[in-house]
Amino acid sequence: MAGETPDSIFTKIIKGEIPCHKVFENEHVLAFLDITPLSVGHTLVVPKRLVERFEDLPTDEAAELARQLGPLARRIVAAVGAEGYNILLNTGKVAGQEVPHVHFHIIPRHAGDGLGYRWKAAPAEQDALAELAKKVNSQA
Ligand code: AMP
């Protein structure tokens, strides 16, 4: 139908049209195991509403999504015996987002798993940081 947003692959999973290995579900959130995991237990946490970007979720639904991350991470870590985990949200193709439906990754970590976690960072000038903070604060 004209004007309707086409389903994402995750919407199809939410509707039960594509199978998944579910680890959590409530009114607004579904979590299931990633089909190409970076480590055992790699889980995707998805809002049931189809939006591409986190900032476009209604704030109560964003809050509900965030609320589930800690309890889920605790269960996943316990299930796979991990020492830690990364929570990742890729937004935009430039940041590595392939599926245009918000999803947090919970990626269990073990010592020596070789996945890495350091990005190349360089110290910034204080003046530049102050100027930038002003610019961000002036945004609506
Ligand atoms: P991203 O690059 O952040 O958009 O991540 C998309 C993730 O979705 C990848 O880790 C894929 O392995 C995962 N994925 C894609 N299709 C499925 C599916 N049918 N079931 C579970 N995970 C999926």
mmCIF file of N, CA and C and ligand atoms in Angstrom:
data_model
loop_
_atom_site.group_PDB
_atom_site.id
_atom_site.type_symbol
_atom_site.label_atom_id
_atom_site.label_comp_id
_atom_site.label_asym_id
_atom_site.label_seq_id
_atom_site.Cartn_x
_atom_site.Cartn_y
_atom_site.Cartn_z
ATOM 1 N N MET A 1 0.850 -1.197 0.000
ATOM 2 C CA MET A 1 0.000 0.000 0.000
ATOM 3 C C MET A 1 0.880 1.239 0.000
ATOM 4 N N ALA A 2 0.473 2.286 -0.747
ATOM 5 C CA ALA A 2 1.292 3.486 -0.839
ATOM 6 C C ALA A 2 1.490 4.102 0.543
ATOM 7 N N GLY A 3 2.704 4.558 0.827
ATOM 8 C CA GLY A 3 2.979 5.233 2.086
ATOM 9 C C GLY A 3 3.329 4.296 3.229
ATOM 10 N N GLU A 4 3.112 2.977 3.054
ATOM 11 C CA GLU A 4 3.442 2.046 4.141
ATOM 12 C C GLU A 4 4.928 1.733 4.141
ATOM 13 N N THR A 5 5.515 1.642 5.340
ATOM 14 C CA THR A 5 6.921 1.281 5.429
ATOM 15 C C THR A 5 7.044 -0.217 5.185
ATOM 16 N N PRO A 6 7.926 -0.632 4.264
ATOM 17 C CA PRO A 6 8.069 -2.077 4.067
ATOM 18 C C PRO A 6 8.661 -2.720 5.319
ATOM 19 N N ASP A 7 8.316 -3.996 5.545
ATOM 20 C CA ASP A 7 8.841 -4.701 6.712
ATOM 21 C C ASP A 7 10.358 -4.814 6.628
ATOM 22 N N SER A 8 11.011 -4.775 7.779
ATOM 23 C CA SER A 8 12.432 -5.117 7.834
ATOM 24 C C SER A 8 12.494 -6.615 8.133
ATOM 25 N N ILE A 9 13.680 -7.177 7.982
ATOM 26 C CA ILE A 9 13.830 -8.601 8.319
ATOM 27 C C ILE A 9 13.474 -8.832 9.790
ATOM 28 N N PHE A 10 13.746 -7.823 10.637
ATOM 29 C CA PHE A 10 13.436 -7.988 12.060
ATOM 30 C C PHE A 10 11.926 -7.886 12.304
ATOM 31 N N THR A 11 11.228 -7.073 11.513
ATOM 32 C CA THR A 11 9.764 -7.026 11.646
ATOM 33 C C THR A 11 9.184 -8.403 11.318
ATOM 34 N N LYS A 12 9.762 -9.032 10.309
ATOM 35 C CA LYS A 12 9.262 -10.369 9.933
ATOM 36 C C LYS A 12 9.510 -11.362 11.067
ATOM 37 N N ILE A 13 10.649 -11.210 11.748
ATOM 38 C CA ILE A 13 10.927 -12.074 12.908
ATOM 39 C C ILE A 13 9.909 -11.783 14.016
ATOM 40 N N ILE A 14 9.658 -10.492 14.263
ATOM 41 C CA ILE A 14 8.709 -10.091 15.319
ATOM 42 C C ILE A 14 7.320 -10.670 15.029
ATOM 43 N N LYS A 15 6.927 -10.652 13.742
ATOM 44 C CA LYS A 15 5.603 -11.177 13.367
ATOM 45 C C LYS A 15 5.564 -12.701 13.332
ATOM 46 N N GLY A 16 6.736 -13.331 13.476
ATOM 47 C CA GLY A 16 6.786 -14.795 13.449
ATOM 48 C C GLY A 16 6.834 -15.353 12.035
ATOM 49 N N GLU A 17 7.072 -14.492 11.049
ATOM 50 C CA GLU A 17 7.136 -14.959 9.652
ATOM 51 C C GLU A 17 8.502 -15.580 9.338
ATOM 52 N N ILE A 18 9.507 -15.190 10.118
ATOM 53 C CA ILE A 18 10.848 -15.776 9.999
ATOM 54 C C ILE A 18 11.195 -16.285 11.402
ATOM 55 N N PRO A 19 11.763 -17.505 11.510
ATOM 56 C CA PRO A 19 12.045 -18.035 12.850
ATOM 57 C C PRO A 19 13.229 -17.340 13.507
ATOM 58 N N CYS A 20 13.255 -17.383 14.835
ATOM 59 C CA CYS A 20 14.408 -16.881 15.580
ATOM 60 C C CYS A 20 14.527 -17.696 16.858
ATOM 61 N N HIS A 21 15.673 -17.545 17.516
ATOM 62 C CA HIS A 21 15.876 -18.169 18.820
ATOM 63 C C HIS A 21 15.704 -17.079 19.866
ATOM 64 N N LYS A 22 14.461 -16.986 20.363
ATOM 65 C CA LYS A 22 14.059 -15.901 21.250
ATOM 66 C C LYS A 22 14.634 -16.087 22.661
ATOM 67 N N VAL A 23 15.150 -14.987 23.240
ATOM 68 C CA VAL A 23 15.604 -15.054 24.628
ATOM 69 C C VAL A 23 14.856 -14.066 25.527
ATOM 70 N N PHE A 24 14.039 -13.191 24.924
ATOM 71 C CA PHE A 24 13.211 -12.278 25.723
ATOM 72 C C PHE A 24 12.138 -11.674 24.816
ATOM 73 N N GLU A 25 10.956 -11.452 25.402
ATOM 74 C CA GLU A 25 9.917 -10.708 24.672
ATOM 75 C C GLU A 25 8.988 -10.022 25.661
ATOM 76 N N ASN A 26 8.638 -8.773 25.370
ATOM 77 C CA ASN A 26 7.532 -8.120 26.071
ATOM 78 C C ASN A 26 6.784 -7.258 25.057
ATOM 79 N N GLU A 27 5.976 -6.322 25.528
ATOM 80 C CA GLU A 27 5.115 -5.541 24.623
ATOM 81 C C GLU A 27 5.919 -4.774 23.562
ATOM 82 N N HIS A 28 7.072 -4.252 23.955
ATOM 83 C CA HIS A 28 7.822 -3.361 23.061
ATOM 84 C C HIS A 28 9.135 -3.919 22.550
ATOM 85 N N VAL A 29 9.593 -5.020 23.127
ATOM 86 C CA VAL A 29 10.976 -5.475 22.890
ATOM 87 C C VAL A 29 11.012 -6.968 22.555
ATOM 88 N N LEU A 30 11.863 -7.319 21.595
ATOM 89 C CA LEU A 30 12.162 -8.735 21.334
ATOM 90 C C LEU A 30 13.678 -8.888 21.315
ATOM 91 N N ALA A 31 14.186 -9.942 21.939
ATOM 92 C CA ALA A 31 15.621 -10.246 21.889
ATOM 93 C C ALA A 31 15.797 -11.668 21.396
ATOM 94 N N PHE A 32 16.745 -11.845 20.489
ATOM 95 C CA PHE A 32 16.973 -13.179 19.912
ATOM 96 C C PHE A 32 18.442 -13.319 19.542
ATOM 97 N N LEU A 33 18.871 -14.576 19.372
ATOM 98 C CA LEU A 33 20.278 -14.841 19.086
ATOM 99 C C LEU A 33 20.630 -14.431 17.668
ATOM 100 N N ASP A 34 21.792 -13.780 17.528
ATOM 101 C CA ASP A 34 22.266 -13.371 16.207
ATOM 102 C C ASP A 34 22.610 -14.613 15.386
ATOM 103 N N ILE A 35 22.235 -14.557 14.111
ATOM 104 C CA ILE A 35 22.407 -15.726 13.231
ATOM 105 C C ILE A 35 23.867 -15.897 12.778
ATOM 106 N N THR A 36 24.641 -14.807 12.851
ATOM 107 C CA THR A 36 26.084 -14.910 12.554
ATOM 108 C C THR A 36 26.849 -14.289 13.735
ATOM 109 N N PRO A 37 26.902 -15.024 14.846
ATOM 110 C CA PRO A 37 27.417 -14.445 16.094
ATOM 111 C C PRO A 37 28.912 -14.160 16.070
ATOM 112 N N LEU A 38 29.276 -13.030 16.705
ATOM 113 C CA LEU A 38 30.692 -12.709 16.908
ATOM 114 C C LEU A 38 31.267 -13.548 18.033
ATOM 115 N N SER A 39 30.399 -13.960 18.953
ATOM 116 C CA SER A 39 30.808 -14.897 20.010
ATOM 117 C C SER A 39 29.553 -15.667 20.411
ATOM 118 N N VAL A 40 29.745 -16.781 21.107
ATOM 119 C CA VAL A 40 28.588 -17.585 21.515
ATOM 120 C C VAL A 40 27.712 -16.750 22.452
ATOM 121 N N GLY A 41 26.442 -16.629 22.127
ATOM 122 C CA GLY A 41 25.522 -15.850 22.952
ATOM 123 C C GLY A 41 25.241 -14.463 22.397
ATOM 124 N N HIS A 42 25.905 -14.086 21.313
ATOM 125 C CA HIS A 42 25.666 -12.778 20.664
ATOM 126 C C HIS A 42 24.165 -12.626 20.407
ATOM 127 N N THR A 43 23.608 -11.577 20.988
ATOM 128 C CA THR A 43 22.154 -11.395 21.007
ATOM 129 C C THR A 43 21.781 -10.038 20.443
ATOM 130 N N LEU A 44 20.663 -9.966 19.751
ATOM 131 C CA LEU A 44 20.132 -8.699 19.248
ATOM 132 C C LEU A 44 18.902 -8.325 20.063
ATOM 133 N N VAL A 45 18.834 -7.061 20.435
ATOM 134 C CA VAL A 45 17.714 -6.566 21.244
ATOM 135 C C VAL A 45 17.026 -5.483 20.424
ATOM 136 N N VAL A 46 15.765 -5.738 20.066
ATOM 137 C CA VAL A 46 15.106 -4.999 18.996
ATOM 138 C C VAL A 46 13.782 -4.400 19.490
ATOM 139 N N PRO A 47 13.501 -3.140 19.157
ATOM 140 C CA PRO A 47 12.162 -2.627 19.475
ATOM 141 C C PRO A 47 11.153 -3.198 18.492
ATOM 142 N N LYS A 48 9.932 -3.431 18.941
ATOM 143 C CA LYS A 48 8.929 -3.972 18.016
ATOM 144 C C LYS A 48 8.519 -2.939 16.986
ATOM 145 N N ARG A 49 8.643 -1.664 17.335
ATOM 146 C CA ARG A 49 8.341 -0.612 16.352
ATOM 147 C C ARG A 49 9.479 -0.531 15.340
ATOM 148 N N LEU A 50 9.123 -0.473 14.059
ATOM 149 C CA LEU A 50 10.160 -0.376 13.030
ATOM 150 C C LEU A 50 10.608 1.073 12.866
ATOM 151 N N VAL A 51 11.738 1.409 13.456
ATOM 152 C CA VAL A 51 12.411 2.676 13.132
ATOM 153 C C VAL A 51 13.871 2.335 12.880
ATOM 154 N N GLU A 52 14.469 3.140 11.998
ATOM 155 C CA GLU A 52 15.845 2.841 11.598
ATOM 156 C C GLU A 52 16.841 3.322 12.653
ATOM 157 N N ARG A 53 16.509 4.461 13.280
ATOM 158 C CA ARG A 53 17.484 5.098 14.168
ATOM 159 C C ARG A 53 16.932 5.223 15.588
ATOM 160 N N PHE A 54 17.815 4.995 16.559
ATOM 161 C CA PHE A 54 17.437 5.003 17.972
ATOM 162 C C PHE A 54 16.748 6.309 18.368
ATOM 163 N N GLU A 55 17.256 7.441 17.863
ATOM 164 C CA GLU A 55 16.709 8.739 18.279
ATOM 165 C C GLU A 55 15.292 8.951 17.751
ATOM 166 N N ASP A 56 14.844 8.118 16.826
ATOM 167 C CA ASP A 56 13.486 8.251 16.287
ATOM 168 C C ASP A 56 12.462 7.391 17.032
ATOM 169 N N LEU A 57 12.925 6.604 18.007
ATOM 170 C CA LEU A 57 11.980 5.833 18.832
ATOM 171 C C LEU A 57 11.297 6.772 19.816
ATOM 172 N N PRO A 58 9.998 6.605 20.086
ATOM 173 C CA PRO A 58 9.379 7.338 21.197
ATOM 174 C C PRO A 58 10.201 7.065 22.467
ATOM 175 N N THR A 59 10.368 8.102 23.291
ATOM 176 C CA THR A 59 11.317 7.957 24.403
ATOM 177 C C THR A 59 10.930 6.850 25.387
ATOM 178 N N ASP A 60 9.624 6.596 25.561
ATOM 179 C CA ASP A 60 9.257 5.521 26.503
ATOM 180 C C ASP A 60 9.648 4.152 25.936
ATOM 181 N N GLU A 61 9.575 4.008 24.607
ATOM 182 C CA GLU A 61 9.969 2.728 24.001
ATOM 183 C C GLU A 61 11.493 2.578 23.992
ATOM 184 N N ALA A 62 12.191 3.709 23.800
ATOM 185 C CA ALA A 62 13.657 3.682 23.890
ATOM 186 C C ALA A 62 14.078 3.311 25.311
ATOM 187 N N ALA A 63 13.370 3.869 26.286
ATOM 188 C CA ALA A 63 13.688 3.579 27.685
ATOM 189 C C ALA A 63 13.442 2.108 27.996
ATOM 190 N N GLU A 64 12.349 1.566 27.463
ATOM 191 C CA GLU A 64 12.025 0.155 27.700
ATOM 192 C C GLU A 64 13.098 -0.750 27.083
ATOM 193 N N LEU A 65 13.559 -0.377 25.881
ATOM 194 C CA LEU A 65 14.619 -1.141 25.209
ATOM 195 C C LEU A 65 15.880 -1.125 26.081
ATOM 196 N N ALA A 66 16.251 0.071 26.534
ATOM 197 C CA ALA A 66 17.467 0.213 27.354
ATOM 198 C C ALA A 66 17.315 -0.530 28.683
ATOM 199 N N ARG A 67 16.104 -0.498 29.238
ATOM 200 C CA ARG A 67 15.855 -1.139 30.537
ATOM 201 C C ARG A 67 16.140 -2.641 30.488
ATOM 202 N N GLN A 68 15.920 -3.247 29.341
ATOM 203 C CA GLN A 68 16.078 -4.708 29.244
ATOM 204 C C GLN A 68 17.532 -5.132 29.049
ATOM 205 N N LEU A 69 18.423 -4.181 28.696
ATOM 206 C CA LEU A 69 19.795 -4.574 28.336
ATOM 207 C C LEU A 69 20.548 -5.218 29.511
ATOM 208 N N GLY A 70 20.466 -4.583 30.683
ATOM 209 C CA GLY A 70 21.218 -5.106 31.830
ATOM 210 C C GLY A 70 20.766 -6.499 32.248
ATOM 211 N N PRO A 71 19.449 -6.679 32.497
ATOM 212 C CA PRO A 71 18.976 -8.011 32.887
ATOM 213 C C PRO A 71 19.290 -9.081 31.838
ATOM 214 N N LEU A 72 19.175 -8.712 30.550
ATOM 215 C CA LEU A 72 19.476 -9.674 29.488
ATOM 216 C C LEU A 72 20.960 -10.023 29.482
ATOM 217 N N ALA A 73 21.796 -8.989 29.576
ATOM 218 C CA ALA A 73 23.253 -9.213 29.585
ATOM 219 C C ALA A 73 23.623 -10.151 30.734
ATOM 220 N N ARG A 74 23.005 -9.924 31.893
ATOM 221 C CA ARG A 74 23.300 -10.784 33.054
ATOM 222 C C ARG A 74 22.970 -12.248 32.749
ATOM 223 N N ARG A 75 21.799 -12.476 32.125
ATOM 224 C CA ARG A 75 21.391 -13.863 31.825
ATOM 225 C C ARG A 75 22.289 -14.495 30.768
ATOM 226 N N ILE A 76 22.645 -13.701 29.756
ATOM 227 C CA ILE A 76 23.475 -14.237 28.664
ATOM 228 C C ILE A 76 24.865 -14.596 29.190
ATOM 229 N N VAL A 77 25.446 -13.658 29.949
ATOM 230 C CA VAL A 77 26.780 -13.885 30.519
ATOM 231 C C VAL A 77 26.776 -15.147 31.383
ATOM 232 N N ALA A 78 25.714 -15.309 32.174
ATOM 233 C CA ALA A 78 25.633 -16.500 33.031
ATOM 234 C C ALA A 78 25.500 -17.760 32.187
ATOM 235 N N ALA A 79 24.733 -17.673 31.109
ATOM 236 C CA ALA A 79 24.482 -18.865 30.281
ATOM 237 C C ALA A 79 25.728 -19.323 29.539
ATOM 238 N N VAL A 80 26.565 -18.382 29.108
ATOM 239 C CA VAL A 80 27.729 -18.771 28.288
ATOM 240 C C VAL A 80 29.036 -18.714 29.069
ATOM 241 N N GLY A 81 28.966 -18.273 30.331
ATOM 242 C CA GLY A 81 30.182 -18.217 31.151
ATOM 243 C C GLY A 81 31.167 -17.163 30.681
ATOM 244 N N ALA A 82 30.646 -16.013 30.203
ATOM 245 C CA ALA A 82 31.537 -14.939 29.721
ATOM 246 C C ALA A 82 32.075 -14.132 30.901
ATOM 247 N N GLU A 83 33.182 -13.404 30.630
ATOM 248 C CA GLU A 83 33.767 -12.547 31.683
ATOM 249 C C GLU A 83 33.251 -11.124 31.565
ATOM 250 N N GLY A 84 32.780 -10.753 30.398
ATOM 251 C CA GLY A 84 32.278 -9.392 30.154
ATOM 252 C C GLY A 84 31.452 -9.381 28.891
ATOM 253 N N TYR A 85 31.120 -8.191 28.423
ATOM 254 C CA TYR A 85 30.346 -8.094 27.177
ATOM 255 C C TYR A 85 30.474 -6.680 26.627
ATOM 256 N N ASN A 86 30.251 -6.568 25.336
ATOM 257 C CA ASN A 86 30.094 -5.260 24.693
ATOM 258 C C ASN A 86 28.637 -5.100 24.313
ATOM 259 N N ILE A 87 28.128 -3.874 24.518
ATOM 260 C CA ILE A 87 26.816 -3.521 23.968
ATOM 261 C C ILE A 87 27.076 -2.506 22.873
ATOM 262 N N LEU A 88 26.531 -2.787 21.702
ATOM 263 C CA LEU A 88 26.858 -2.000 20.515
ATOM 264 C C LEU A 88 25.566 -1.602 19.807
ATOM 265 N N LEU A 89 25.526 -0.362 19.362
ATOM 266 C CA LEU A 89 24.382 0.099 18.562
ATOM 267 C C LEU A 89 24.937 0.791 17.327
ATOM 268 N N ASN A 90 24.868 0.128 16.200
ATOM 269 C CA ASN A 90 25.350 0.724 14.949
ATOM 270 C C ASN A 90 24.219 1.547 14.349
ATOM 271 N N THR A 91 24.489 2.807 14.066
ATOM 272 C CA THR A 91 23.456 3.676 13.500
ATOM 273 C C THR A 91 23.962 4.329 12.230
ATOM 274 N N GLY A 92 23.324 3.990 11.132
ATOM 275 C CA GLY A 92 23.735 4.512 9.827
ATOM 276 C C GLY A 92 24.736 3.573 9.173
ATOM 277 N N LYS A 93 24.669 3.539 7.842
ATOM 278 C CA LYS A 93 25.594 2.667 7.083
ATOM 279 C C LYS A 93 27.037 2.973 7.457
ATOM 280 N N VAL A 94 27.313 4.282 7.667
ATOM 281 C CA VAL A 94 28.677 4.722 7.956
ATOM 282 C C VAL A 94 29.192 4.100 9.257
ATOM 283 N N ALA A 95 28.265 3.725 10.148
ATOM 284 C CA ALA A 95 28.641 3.120 11.430
ATOM 285 C C ALA A 95 28.494 1.596 11.395
ATOM 286 N N GLY A 96 28.209 1.053 10.218
ATOM 287 C CA GLY A 96 28.140 -0.400 10.095
ATOM 288 C C GLY A 96 26.751 -0.986 10.227
ATOM 289 N N GLN A 97 25.701 -0.123 10.208
ATOM 290 C CA GLN A 97 24.341 -0.653 10.319
ATOM 291 C C GLN A 97 23.919 -1.279 9.000
ATOM 292 N N GLU A 98 23.616 -2.566 9.052
ATOM 293 C CA GLU A 98 23.172 -3.268 7.835
ATOM 294 C C GLU A 98 21.661 -3.417 7.799
ATOM 295 N N VAL A 99 21.062 -3.678 8.949
ATOM 296 C CA VAL A 99 19.608 -3.858 8.998
ATOM 297 C C VAL A 99 18.978 -2.543 9.471
ATOM 298 N N PRO A 100 18.119 -1.921 8.634
ATOM 299 C CA PRO A 100 17.574 -0.597 8.974
ATOM 300 C C PRO A 100 16.416 -0.658 9.962
ATOM 301 N N HIS A 101 16.657 -1.294 11.081
ATOM 302 C CA HIS A 101 15.689 -1.443 12.178
ATOM 303 C C HIS A 101 16.549 -1.465 13.441
ATOM 304 N N VAL A 102 16.327 -0.490 14.327
ATOM 305 C CA VAL A 102 17.171 -0.370 15.531
ATOM 306 C C VAL A 102 17.446 -1.724 16.178
ATOM 307 N N HIS A 103 18.683 -1.965 16.539
ATOM 308 C CA HIS A 103 18.994 -3.186 17.296
ATOM 309 C C HIS A 103 20.291 -2.997 18.067
ATOM 310 N N PHE A 104 20.219 -3.287 19.363
ATOM 311 C CA PHE A 104 21.428 -3.350 20.182
ATOM 312 C C PHE A 104 22.009 -4.747 20.041
ATOM 313 N N HIS A 105 23.332 -4.800 19.951
ATOM 314 C CA HIS A 105 24.042 -6.078 20.019
ATOM 315 C C HIS A 105 24.537 -6.257 21.454
ATOM 316 N N ILE A 106 24.338 -7.431 22.030
ATOM 317 C CA ILE A 106 25.033 -7.805 23.264
ATOM 318 C C ILE A 106 26.013 -8.904 22.879
ATOM 319 N N ILE A 107 27.297 -8.607 23.035
ATOM 320 C CA ILE A 107 28.340 -9.525 22.559
ATOM 321 C C ILE A 107 29.170 -10.005 23.756
ATOM 322 N N PRO A 108 28.959 -11.260 24.185
ATOM 323 C CA PRO A 108 29.727 -11.789 25.316
ATOM 324 C C PRO A 108 31.223 -11.815 24.989
ATOM 325 N N ARG A 109 32.044 -11.535 26.020
ATOM 326 C CA ARG A 109 33.494 -11.478 25.803
ATOM 327 C C ARG A 109 34.234 -12.422 26.751
ATOM 328 N N HIS A 110 35.296 -13.009 26.212
ATOM 329 C CA HIS A 110 36.173 -13.896 26.981
ATOM 330 C C HIS A 110 37.604 -13.415 26.770
ATOM 331 N N ALA A 111 38.433 -13.592 27.784
ATOM 332 C CA ALA A 111 39.849 -13.236 27.636
ATOM 333 C C ALA A 111 40.428 -13.971 26.429
ATOM 334 N N GLY A 112 41.166 -13.240 25.604
ATOM 335 C CA GLY A 112 41.845 -13.859 24.469
ATOM 336 C C GLY A 112 40.935 -14.224 23.320
ATOM 337 N N ASP A 113 39.695 -13.667 23.288
ATOM 338 C CA ASP A 113 38.779 -14.044 22.191
ATOM 339 C C ASP A 113 39.145 -13.368 20.869
ATOM 340 N N GLY A 114 40.066 -12.403 20.920
ATOM 341 C CA GLY A 114 40.587 -11.817 19.683
ATOM 342 C C GLY A 114 39.653 -10.841 18.991
ATOM 343 N N LEU A 115 38.508 -10.527 19.613
ATOM 344 C CA LEU A 115 37.560 -9.620 18.946
ATOM 345 C C LEU A 115 38.059 -8.172 18.961
ATOM 346 N N GLY A 116 38.854 -7.803 19.968
ATOM 347 C CA GLY A 116 39.368 -6.436 20.055
ATOM 348 C C GLY A 116 38.321 -5.471 20.586
ATOM 349 N N TYR A 117 38.763 -4.306 21.027
ATOM 350 C CA TYR A 117 37.823 -3.296 21.519
ATOM 351 C C TYR A 117 38.382 -1.893 21.445
ATOM 352 N N ARG A 118 39.639 -1.721 21.058
ATOM 353 C CA ARG A 118 40.227 -0.387 21.041
ATOM 354 C C ARG A 118 40.045 0.262 19.678
ATOM 355 N N TRP A 119 39.522 1.510 19.685
ATOM 356 C CA TRP A 119 39.502 2.303 18.467
ATOM 357 C C TRP A 119 40.627 3.315 18.573
ATOM 358 N N LYS A 120 41.073 3.804 17.425
ATOM 359 C CA LYS A 120 42.205 4.740 17.434
ATOM 360 C C LYS A 120 41.727 6.106 17.912
ATOM 361 N N ALA A 121 42.168 6.522 19.088
ATOM 362 C CA ALA A 121 41.743 7.810 19.647
ATOM 363 C C ALA A 121 42.945 8.726 19.784
ATOM 364 N N ALA A 122 42.693 10.042 19.694
ATOM 365 C CA ALA A 122 43.764 11.025 19.892
ATOM 366 C C ALA A 122 43.229 12.118 20.803
ATOM 367 N N PRO A 123 44.063 12.667 21.694
ATOM 368 C CA PRO A 123 43.593 13.723 22.596
ATOM 369 C C PRO A 123 43.154 14.956 21.814
ATOM 370 N N ALA A 124 42.074 15.640 22.307
ATOM 371 C CA ALA A 124 41.577 16.848 21.637
ATOM 372 C C ALA A 124 42.035 18.092 22.404
ATOM 373 N N GLU A 125 42.077 19.229 21.705
ATOM 374 C CA GLU A 125 42.371 20.513 22.356
ATOM 375 C C GLU A 125 41.192 20.925 23.225
ATOM 376 N N GLN A 126 41.459 21.476 24.427
ATOM 377 C CA GLN A 126 40.393 21.934 25.327
ATOM 378 C C GLN A 126 39.498 22.981 24.652
ATOM 379 N N ASP A 127 40.117 23.939 23.915
ATOM 380 C CA ASP A 127 39.330 24.999 23.255
ATOM 381 C C ASP A 127 38.356 24.395 22.241
ATOM 382 N N ALA A 128 38.844 23.419 21.517
ATOM 383 C CA ALA A 128 37.999 22.772 20.505
ATOM 384 C C ALA A 128 36.843 22.044 21.185
ATOM 385 N N LEU A 129 37.116 21.397 22.331
ATOM 386 C CA LEU A 129 36.055 20.688 23.058
ATOM 387 C C LEU A 129 35.011 21.675 23.577
ATOM 388 N N ALA A 130 35.494 22.824 24.103
ATOM 389 C CA ALA A 130 34.577 23.839 24.644
ATOM 390 C C ALA A 130 33.685 24.379 23.534
ATOM 391 N N GLU A 131 34.279 24.676 22.397
ATOM 392 C CA GLU A 131 33.532 25.196 21.243
ATOM 393 C C GLU A 131 32.481 24.186 20.782
ATOM 394 N N LEU A 132 32.897 22.936 20.741
ATOM 395 C CA LEU A 132 32.010 21.866 20.277
ATOM 396 C C LEU A 132 30.844 21.656 21.249
ATOM 397 N N ALA A 133 31.138 21.692 22.548
ATOM 398 C CA ALA A 133 30.072 21.531 23.550
ATOM 399 C C ALA A 133 29.043 22.647 23.387
ATOM 400 N N LYS A 134 29.536 23.878 23.110
ATOM 401 C CA LYS A 134 28.635 25.010 22.895
ATOM 402 C C LYS A 134 27.711 24.726 21.695
ATOM 403 N N LYS A 135 28.312 24.209 20.645
ATOM 404 C CA LYS A 135 27.550 23.926 19.425
ATOM 405 C C LYS A 135 26.485 22.847 19.681
ATOM 406 N N VAL A 136 26.871 21.797 20.397
ATOM 407 C CA VAL A 136 25.903 20.726 20.698
ATOM 408 C C VAL A 136 24.782 21.280 21.574
ATOM 409 N N ASN A 137 25.163 22.092 22.575
ATOM 410 C CA ASN A 137 24.155 22.634 23.492
ATOM 411 C C ASN A 137 23.195 23.590 22.807
ATOM 412 N N SER A 138 23.602 24.149 21.671
ATOM 413 C CA SER A 138 22.723 25.108 20.975
ATOM 414 C C SER A 138 21.760 24.403 20.011
ATOM 415 N N GLN A 139 21.924 23.077 19.871
ATOM 416 C CA GLN A 139 21.002 22.328 18.992
ATOM 417 C C GLN A 139 19.652 22.149 19.681
ATOM 418 N N ALA A 140 18.616 22.150 18.890
ATOM 419 C CA ALA A 140 17.261 22.000 19.467
ATOM 420 C C ALA A 140 17.110 20.617 20.076
HETATM 421 P P1 AMP B 1 24.135 -4.485 11.946
HETATM 422 O O1 AMP B 1 25.364 -4.613 11.098
HETATM 423 O O2 AMP B 1 24.412 -3.723 13.234
HETATM 424 O O3 AMP B 1 22.955 -3.943 11.178
HETATM 425 O O4 AMP B 1 23.800 -5.952 12.429
HETATM 426 C C1 AMP B 1 22.854 -6.766 11.804
HETATM 427 C C2 AMP B 1 22.924 -8.098 12.504
HETATM 428 O O5 AMP B 1 21.736 -8.813 12.218
HETATM 429 C C3 AMP B 1 24.102 -8.977 12.067
HETATM 430 O O6 AMP B 1 24.889 -9.290 13.214
HETATM 431 C C4 AMP B 1 23.418 -10.202 11.479
HETATM 432 O O7 AMP B 1 24.120 -11.382 11.749
HETATM 433 C C5 AMP B 1 22.080 -10.185 12.176
HETATM 434 N N1 AMP B 1 20.993 -10.860 11.459
HETATM 435 C C6 AMP B 1 20.576 -10.644 10.181
HETATM 436 N N2 AMP B 1 19.543 -11.439 9.886
HETATM 437 C C7 AMP B 1 19.283 -12.169 10.998
HETATM 438 C C8 AMP B 1 18.318 -13.174 11.325
HETATM 439 N N3 AMP B 1 17.413 -13.600 10.441
HETATM 440 N N4 AMP B 1 18.356 -13.714 12.564
HETATM 441 C C9 AMP B 1 19.248 -13.299 13.481
HETATM 442 N N5 AMP B 1 20.181 -12.350 13.235
HETATM 443 C C10 AMP B 1 20.213 -11.799 12.016
#
